[in-house]
CSV table of C-alpha atoms in Angstrom, one decimal:
chain,number,residue,atom,x,y,z
A,127,MET,CA,24.3,32.4,-19.2
A,128,SER,CA,20.8,33.7,-19.1
A,129,THR,CA,19.8,37.0,-18.1
A,130,THR,CA,17.5,36.7,-14.7
A,131,ARG,CA,14.3,38.0,-14.2
A,132,ALA,CA,16.0,40.3,-11.4
A,133,GLU,CA,18.8,42.2,-13.8
A,134,PHE,CA,15.9,42.2,-16.4
A,135,ASN,CA,13.5,43.9,-13.5
A,136,GLU,CA,16.4,46.3,-12.4
A,137,PHE,CA,16.3,47.7,-16.1
A,138,PHE,CA,12.9,48.8,-16.2
A,139,PRO,CA,12.5,52.1,-14.0
A,140,GLN,CA,15.6,53.8,-16.1
A,141,LEU,CA,12.7,53.6,-19.3
A,142,THR,CA,10.0,54.6,-17.0
A,143,SER,CA,11.9,57.5,-16.5
A,144,VAL,CA,13.0,58.3,-20.0
A,145,ILE,CA,8.9,58.2,-20.7
A,146,LEU,CA,8.0,60.1,-17.9
A,147,SER,CA,11.2,63.0,-18.3
A,148,GLU,CA,9.5,63.8,-22.0
A,149,LEU,CA,6.3,64.5,-20.8
A,150,PRO,CA,6.7,68.3,-19.8
A,151,SER,CA,7.9,68.8,-23.2
A,152,PHE,CA,4.4,68.0,-24.5
A,153,GLY,CA,2.9,70.3,-22.3
A,154,ALA,CA,1.8,67.4,-19.5
A,155,THR,CA,0.5,68.3,-16.2
A,156,PRO,CA,1.8,66.9,-13.3
A,157,GLU,CA,-1.7,65.1,-12.9
A,158,MET,CA,-1.0,63.4,-16.7
A,159,VAL,CA,2.4,62.2,-15.6
A,160,THR,CA,1.2,60.6,-12.4
A,161,ARG,CA,-1.3,58.8,-14.4
A,162,ILE,CA,0.9,57.6,-17.2
A,163,LYS,CA,3.8,56.2,-14.9
A,164,ALA,CA,1.0,54.3,-12.3
A,165,MET,CA,-0.6,52.6,-15.7
A,166,ILE,CA,3.0,51.8,-16.9
A,167,GLU,CA,3.9,50.1,-14.0
A,168,TYR,CA,0.3,48.3,-13.6
A,169,ASN,CA,0.2,46.9,-16.6
A,170,VAL,CA,4.1,46.4,-18.4
A,171,THR,CA,5.7,44.7,-15.3
A,172,GLY,CA,4.1,41.5,-13.3
A,173,GLY,CA,4.4,39.0,-16.1
A,174,LYS,CA,6.6,36.6,-16.9
A,175,MET,CA,8.6,38.3,-19.1
A,176,ASN,CA,9.9,35.2,-21.4
A,177,ARG,CA,9.3,37.2,-24.6
A,178,GLY,CA,11.7,40.2,-23.1
A,179,LEU,CA,14.3,37.9,-21.8
A,180,SER,CA,14.6,35.8,-25.3
A,181,VAL,CA,15.4,39.1,-26.8
A,182,VAL,CA,18.5,39.8,-24.6
A,183,ASP,CA,19.4,35.8,-24.3
A,184,THR,CA,18.7,35.6,-28.1
A,185,VAL,CA,21.8,38.4,-28.5
A,186,LYS,CA,23.8,36.6,-26.3
A,187,ILE,CA,23.9,33.3,-28.4
A,188,MET,CA,24.5,35.7,-31.6
A,189,ARG,CA,27.7,37.3,-29.9
A,190,LYS,CA,28.7,34.1,-28.3
A,191,GLU,CA,28.8,36.3,-25.0
A,192,THR,CA,27.9,34.8,-21.8
A,193,GLU,CA,27.9,38.3,-20.5
A,194,LEU,CA,27.4,41.9,-23.0
A,195,PRO,CA,29.2,44.9,-22.8
A,196,GLN,CA,27.2,47.3,-20.9
A,197,ASP,CA,26.3,49.5,-24.0
A,198,VAL,CA,25.1,46.2,-26.0
A,199,ASN,CA,23.2,45.0,-22.9
A,200,GLU,CA,21.8,48.5,-22.6
A,201,LYS,CA,20.4,48.0,-26.1
A,202,ALA,CA,19.3,44.4,-25.9
A,203,MET,CA,17.4,45.3,-22.5
A,204,VAL,CA,15.4,48.2,-24.5
A,205,LEU,CA,14.6,46.0,-27.1
A,206,GLY,CA,13.7,43.3,-24.6
A,207,TRP,CA,11.3,45.6,-22.7
A,208,ALA,CA,10.0,46.9,-26.0
A,209,VAL,CA,8.3,43.6,-26.6
A,210,GLU,CA,6.9,43.7,-23.2
A,211,TRP,CA,5.2,46.8,-23.8
A,212,LEU,CA,3.8,45.6,-27.0
A,213,GLN,CA,2.4,42.7,-24.9
A,214,ALA,CA,0.9,45.3,-22.6
A,215,PHE,CA,-1.1,47.4,-25.2
A,216,PHE,CA,-2.4,44.0,-26.4
A,217,LEU,CA,-3.3,42.5,-23.2
A,218,VAL,CA,-5.1,46.2,-21.7
A,219,ALA,CA,-7.5,46.3,-25.4
A,220,ASP,CA,-7.7,42.4,-25.1
A,221,ASP,CA,-9.2,42.4,-21.7
A,222,ILE,CA,-11.7,45.4,-22.5
A,223,MET,CA,-12.7,43.3,-25.4
A,224,ASP,CA,-13.2,40.1,-23.5
A,225,GLU,CA,-14.6,41.8,-20.6
A,226,SER,CA,-12.1,39.4,-18.6
A,227,PRO,CA,-12.1,40.4,-15.0
A,228,THR,CA,-8.4,39.8,-14.0
A,229,ARG,CA,-5.2,40.1,-15.6
A,230,ARG,CA,-2.3,38.4,-13.5
A,231,GLY,CA,-4.1,38.4,-10.5
A,232,GLN,CA,-5.3,41.7,-10.0
A,233,PRO,CA,-8.4,43.3,-11.4
A,234,ALA,CA,-7.7,44.0,-15.2
A,235,TRP,CA,-6.6,47.8,-15.7
A,236,TYR,CA,-10.1,48.9,-17.5
A,237,ARG,CA,-11.9,46.8,-14.4
A,238,ARG,CA,-10.5,49.5,-12.0
A,239,PRO,CA,-12.7,52.9,-10.8
A,240,ASP,CA,-10.7,55.3,-11.8
A,241,VAL,CA,-9.7,53.9,-14.9
A,242,GLY,CA,-12.9,52.4,-17.3
A,243,ILE,CA,-13.1,53.0,-20.7
A,244,LEU,CA,-10.1,55.4,-20.6
A,245,ALA,CA,-7.9,52.4,-20.9
A,246,ILE,CA,-8.7,52.4,-24.8
A,247,ASN,CA,-6.3,55.7,-24.6
A,248,ASP,CA,-3.7,54.1,-22.2
A,249,ALA,CA,-3.1,51.2,-24.7
A,250,PHE,CA,-2.6,53.9,-27.5
A,251,ILE,CA,0.0,55.4,-25.2
A,252,LEU,CA,1.8,52.4,-24.3
A,253,GLU,CA,1.7,51.5,-27.8
A,254,SER,CA,3.6,54.8,-28.5
A,255,CYS,CA,6.0,54.4,-25.5
A,256,ILE,CA,7.3,51.6,-27.6
A,257,TYR,CA,8.3,54.1,-30.7
A,258,ARG,CA,9.7,56.9,-28.0
A,259,LEU,CA,12.0,54.6,-26.5
A,260,LEU,CA,13.3,53.3,-30.2
A,261,LYS,CA,13.9,56.7,-30.9
A,262,ARG,CA,15.8,57.7,-27.5
A,263,TYR,CA,18.0,54.3,-28.0
A,264,PHE,CA,18.2,53.9,-31.4
A,265,ARG,CA,17.7,56.4,-34.0
A,266,SER,CA,21.5,56.7,-35.0
A,267,GLU,CA,21.7,52.9,-35.5
A,268,PRO,CA,21.7,51.9,-39.2
A,269,TYR,CA,19.1,49.3,-38.3
A,270,TYR,CA,16.4,51.9,-36.7
A,271,ILE,CA,13.8,52.1,-39.2
A,272,ASP,CA,13.9,48.3,-39.5
A,273,LEU,CA,13.0,47.9,-36.5
A,274,VAL,CA,10.1,50.3,-36.2
A,275,GLU,CA,8.7,48.5,-39.6
A,276,LEU,CA,9.1,45.1,-38.0
A,277,ILE,CA,7.3,46.2,-34.7
A,278,HIS,CA,4.6,47.8,-37.0
A,279,GLU,CA,4.3,44.8,-38.9
A,280,THR,CA,3.9,41.9,-36.1
A,281,SER,CA,1.2,44.8,-34.7
A,282,TYR,CA,-0.8,44.4,-37.7
A,283,GLN,CA,-0.3,40.4,-37.8
A,284,THR,CA,-1.6,40.4,-33.8
A,285,GLU,CA,-4.4,42.7,-34.5
A,286,LEU,CA,-5.5,40.6,-37.7
A,287,GLY,CA,-5.4,37.4,-35.2
A,288,GLN,CA,-7.5,39.2,-32.9
A,289,MET,CA,-9.7,40.0,-35.6
A,290,VAL,CA,-10.6,36.6,-36.8
A,291,ASP,CA,-10.9,35.6,-33.1
A,292,LEU,CA,-13.5,38.2,-32.4
A,293,LEU,CA,-15.4,37.6,-35.2
A,294,THR,CA,-15.1,33.7,-34.8
A,295,ALA,CA,-16.1,33.8,-31.1
A,296,PRO,CA,-18.2,36.9,-30.5
A,297,GLU,CA,-19.7,37.3,-26.9
A,298,ASN,CA,-22.8,36.2,-25.9
A,299,ASP,CA,-23.4,34.5,-29.8
A,300,ILE,CA,-22.5,30.8,-30.0
A,301,ASN,CA,-22.2,29.3,-33.2
A,302,LEU,CA,-19.7,26.3,-33.7
A,303,ASP,CA,-20.2,26.5,-37.5
A,304,ARG,CA,-17.7,29.5,-37.2
A,305,PHE,CA,-15.2,27.4,-35.7
A,306,SER,CA,-12.7,25.2,-37.5
A,307,ILE,CA,-9.5,23.8,-38.0
A,308,GLU,CA,-8.1,25.9,-40.3
A,309,LYS,CA,-9.3,29.2,-38.6
A,310,HIS,CA,-8.0,28.2,-35.1
A,311,ALA,CA,-4.8,27.9,-37.0
A,312,TYR,CA,-4.7,31.3,-38.6
A,313,ILE,CA,-5.7,32.6,-35.4
A,314,VAL,CA,-2.9,31.2,-33.0
A,315,GLU,CA,-0.4,31.8,-36.1
A,316,TYR,CA,-1.2,35.6,-36.1
A,317,LYS,CA,-2.1,36.6,-32.7
A,318,THR,CA,0.4,34.6,-30.8
A,319,ALA,CA,3.4,33.2,-32.8
A,320,TYR,CA,4.5,36.3,-34.5
A,321,TYR,CA,5.0,38.6,-31.7
A,322,SER,CA,5.5,35.7,-28.7
A,323,PHE,CA,8.3,33.7,-31.0
A,324,TYR,CA,9.5,35.6,-33.9
A,325,LEU,CA,9.7,39.1,-33.0
A,326,PRO,CA,12.1,38.6,-30.2
A,327,VAL,CA,14.6,36.8,-32.6
A,328,ALA,CA,14.2,38.9,-35.1
A,329,MET,CA,14.8,42.0,-33.0
A,330,ALA,CA,18.2,40.3,-31.6
A,331,LEU,CA,19.2,39.6,-35.6
A,332,MET,CA,18.8,43.1,-36.2
A,333,MET,CA,20.9,44.3,-33.2
A,334,THR,CA,23.5,41.7,-34.1
A,335,GLY,CA,24.4,43.1,-37.7
A,336,THR,CA,22.0,40.5,-39.5
A,337,PRO,CA,20.6,42.6,-42.7
A,338,VAL,CA,17.4,42.3,-43.0
A,339,ASP,CA,17.3,40.9,-46.7
A,340,SER,CA,19.7,37.6,-45.1
A,341,PRO,CA,17.7,34.3,-45.5
A,342,VAL,CA,18.0,33.9,-41.6
A,343,TYR,CA,15.0,35.2,-41.2
A,344,GLN,CA,13.0,33.0,-43.3
A,345,VAL,CA,14.8,30.1,-41.2
A,346,ALA,CA,13.9,32.0,-38.2
A,347,LYS,CA,10.1,32.5,-39.3
A,348,ASP,CA,10.1,28.7,-40.6
A,349,ILE,CA,11.2,27.2,-36.6
A,350,LEU,CA,9.7,30.1,-34.5
A,351,ILE,CA,6.1,30.2,-36.5
A,352,PRO,CA,5.2,26.3,-36.0
A,353,LEU,CA,7.0,26.5,-32.2
A,354,GLY,CA,4.8,29.5,-31.6
A,355,VAL,CA,1.5,27.7,-33.0
A,356,TYR,CA,2.3,24.3,-30.9
A,357,PHE,CA,2.9,26.9,-27.4
A,358,GLN,CA,-0.4,27.8,-28.0
A,359,VAL,CA,-1.8,24.6,-28.6
A,360,GLN,CA,-0.7,23.4,-25.2
A,361,ASP,CA,-2.0,26.3,-23.7
A,362,ASP,CA,-5.4,25.3,-25.0
A,363,TYR,CA,-4.5,21.7,-24.1
A,364,LEU,CA,-3.7,22.9,-20.4
A,365,ASP,CA,-6.6,25.1,-19.9
A,366,CYS,CA,-8.9,22.0,-20.0
A,367,TYR,CA,-6.2,19.4,-18.7
A,368,GLY,CA,-3.8,21.6,-16.4
A,369,GLU,CA,-3.6,21.7,-12.9
A,370,PRO,CA,-4.9,24.7,-11.7
A,371,GLU,CA,-2.2,25.2,-9.0
A,372,LEU,CA,0.8,24.6,-11.9
A,373,ILE,CA,-0.9,26.9,-14.5
A,374,GLY,CA,-2.0,29.6,-11.8
A,375,LYS,CA,-5.8,29.7,-13.1
A,376,ILE,CA,-8.6,27.6,-13.5
A,377,GLY,CA,-9.3,27.1,-17.1
A,378,THR,CA,-12.9,28.7,-18.8
A,379,ASP,CA,-12.1,28.3,-22.2
A,380,ILE,CA,-15.2,26.0,-22.7
A,381,GLU,CA,-17.5,28.3,-21.1
A,382,ASP,CA,-16.3,31.4,-22.6
A,383,ASN,CA,-16.8,30.0,-25.8
A,384,LYS,CA,-13.1,29.9,-26.9
A,385,CYS,CA,-11.9,28.6,-30.5
A,386,SER,CA,-9.7,26.0,-29.1
A,387,TRP,CA,-7.6,23.2,-30.6
A,388,LEU,CA,-9.4,21.2,-28.4
A,389,VAL,CA,-12.9,21.5,-29.5
A,390,VAL,CA,-12.0,21.9,-33.4
A,391,GLN,CA,-10.6,18.6,-32.9
A,392,ALA,CA,-13.3,17.4,-31.2
A,393,LEU,CA,-15.7,19.0,-34.1
A,394,ASP,CA,-13.7,17.5,-36.8
A,395,ARG,CA,-14.2,13.6,-35.3
A,396,VAL,CA,-18.0,13.9,-33.7
A,397,SER,CA,-20.9,11.7,-34.8
A,398,ALA,CA,-24.3,14.0,-35.3
A,399,GLU,CA,-25.1,12.7,-31.8
A,400,GLN,CA,-22.1,14.3,-30.4
A,401,ARG,CA,-22.1,17.0,-32.1
A,402,ASN,CA,-25.6,18.0,-30.5
A,403,VAL,CA,-24.0,17.3,-27.3
A,404,LEU,CA,-21.3,20.3,-28.2
A,405,ASN,CA,-24.2,22.7,-29.4
A,406,ASP,CA,-26.1,22.1,-26.4
A,407,ASN,CA,-23.3,22.5,-23.8
A,408,TYR,CA,-20.2,24.7,-25.2
A,409,GLY,CA,-20.0,28.3,-24.3
A,410,ARG,CA,-22.5,27.8,-21.5
A,411,LYS,CA,-20.9,29.7,-18.3
A,412,GLN,CA,-23.7,28.2,-16.0
A,413,PRO,CA,-24.4,25.7,-14.5
A,414,ALA,CA,-21.2,23.8,-14.6
A,415,VAL,CA,-22.4,20.7,-15.7
A,416,HIS,CA,-22.2,22.4,-19.0
A,417,ALA,CA,-18.7,22.2,-19.4
A,418,GLU,CA,-18.4,19.0,-17.5
A,419,ARG,CA,-20.4,17.3,-19.9
A,420,VAL,CA,-18.0,19.0,-23.0
A,421,LYS,CA,-15.3,17.2,-20.9
A,422,GLU,CA,-16.9,14.2,-21.0
A,423,LEU,CA,-17.1,14.1,-24.6
A,424,TYR,CA,-13.7,15.3,-25.0
A,425,LYS,CA,-12.8,11.9,-23.0
A,426,GLU,CA,-15.5,9.5,-25.1
A,427,LEU,CA,-13.5,11.3,-28.1
A,428,ASP,CA,-9.8,10.6,-26.6
A,429,ILE,CA,-8.8,14.2,-27.5
A,430,GLU,CA,-6.2,14.0,-24.9
A,431,GLY,CA,-4.6,11.1,-26.9
A,432,VAL,CA,-5.0,13.2,-30.1
A,433,TYR,CA,-3.2,15.9,-28.3
A,434,LYS,CA,-0.3,13.7,-27.0
A,435,ALA,CA,0.1,12.2,-30.7
A,436,TYR,CA,0.4,16.0,-32.1
A,437,GLU,CA,2.8,17.3,-29.7
A,438,ASP,CA,5.0,14.1,-30.1
A,439,LYS,CA,5.3,14.9,-34.1
A,440,ALA,CA,5.2,18.5,-33.6
A,441,ILE,CA,8.4,18.3,-31.3
A,442,SER,CA,9.7,16.2,-33.7
A,443,GLU,CA,9.5,18.1,-36.7
A,444,LEU,CA,10.7,20.9,-34.6
A,445,GLU,CA,13.9,18.9,-33.6
A,446,ALA,CA,14.7,18.0,-37.2
A,447,LYS,CA,14.1,21.8,-38.6
A,448,ILE,CA,16.9,22.9,-35.7
A,449,ALA,CA,19.2,20.2,-36.8
A,450,ASN,CA,19.2,21.4,-40.4
A,451,VAL,CA,20.2,24.7,-39.5
A,452,ASP,CA,23.5,26.0,-41.1
A,453,GLU,CA,25.3,27.3,-38.6
A,454,SER,CA,27.3,29.0,-40.5
A,455,LEU,CA,24.2,31.6,-40.4
A,456,VAL,CA,22.6,31.0,-37.3
A,457,PRO,CA,23.5,29.2,-34.0
A,458,ARG,CA,21.1,26.3,-33.3
A,459,ALA,CA,21.3,27.3,-29.9
A,460,VAL,CA,18.9,30.3,-30.7
A,461,PHE,CA,16.0,27.7,-31.6
A,462,THR,CA,16.9,25.0,-29.0
A,463,ALA,CA,16.4,27.7,-26.3
A,464,PHE,CA,13.2,28.2,-27.0
A,465,LEU,CA,11.9,24.7,-27.7
A,466,ASN,CA,13.9,23.5,-24.6
A,467,LYS,CA,11.6,25.9,-22.6
A,468,VAL,CA,8.2,25.1,-24.3
A,469,ALA,CA,8.6,21.5,-24.9
A,470,LYS,CA,6.4,19.0,-22.8
A,471,ARG,CA,5.8,21.9,-20.6
A,472,THR,CA,3.1,21.5,-17.8
A,473,LYS,CA,2.6,25.4,-16.9
């Protein structure tokens, strides 16, 4: 049985307490403790928690158990929240770099009057908390250093993806010559797929006794990285074509000059005249007619049809890869659980 968000959330205060209880040994003042508590609670919770829940559910699948023993469940929960903590670290920093006004329906952390540029150091603290928790709960485990190295490598991959994203579409510097299908593919693989899809499963594999030199990790990567790319392409599509009441936001990728899958597909298909339309309208925040003109061009190029064809092909290829998984190595259910959550989603 899948772990519920309520069960997952119930475990969170235990981890916050662990972090806060250590602070006096580092000479932390009551003011520091209060601020770190507020910063953790504001930034780590409040998301959909799909990444964290995936760790726990994958452990259940690997152990062929619907309910985990208490000690195993505790460790799986810690790793699940470690992924959510990593996500919080990325998002606090990302919001500063993108100058985002909001996150999860509330002001971005750096936009709070009592925070500002101090959010940079807060992001570092959020990252450090991950390793404090791993040390507390996993230091005696034989796979402890493998977990640490996995998170370090995943962080590096994500940061490289963020770097290419920022260099490709710098704020207030619109140049569509920087955009390409290849750059978009790199950004979505490195910035999203590794930490959102591969990391939770790799953690669960380590925790359930899969040696780091096992071919299972490559099998997982070969399925989960393309799945993560498909997920991000979906996000790009939904930003333009999704219903705001379903996706929970009004899409602004066009206005924000994002290197989106839609625009790189358009650039690959435009005539010289259509390219001029993109050059004149893409990345312009005001007036709204600019974004509408880009959407009209997408319609002329049938980018929605291009996406539907891509989606069908992506799902078909993923299903074929999953069908070929040797279940003596890893249950196919590990991957079908992910695909079922992602395929044809509308939010």
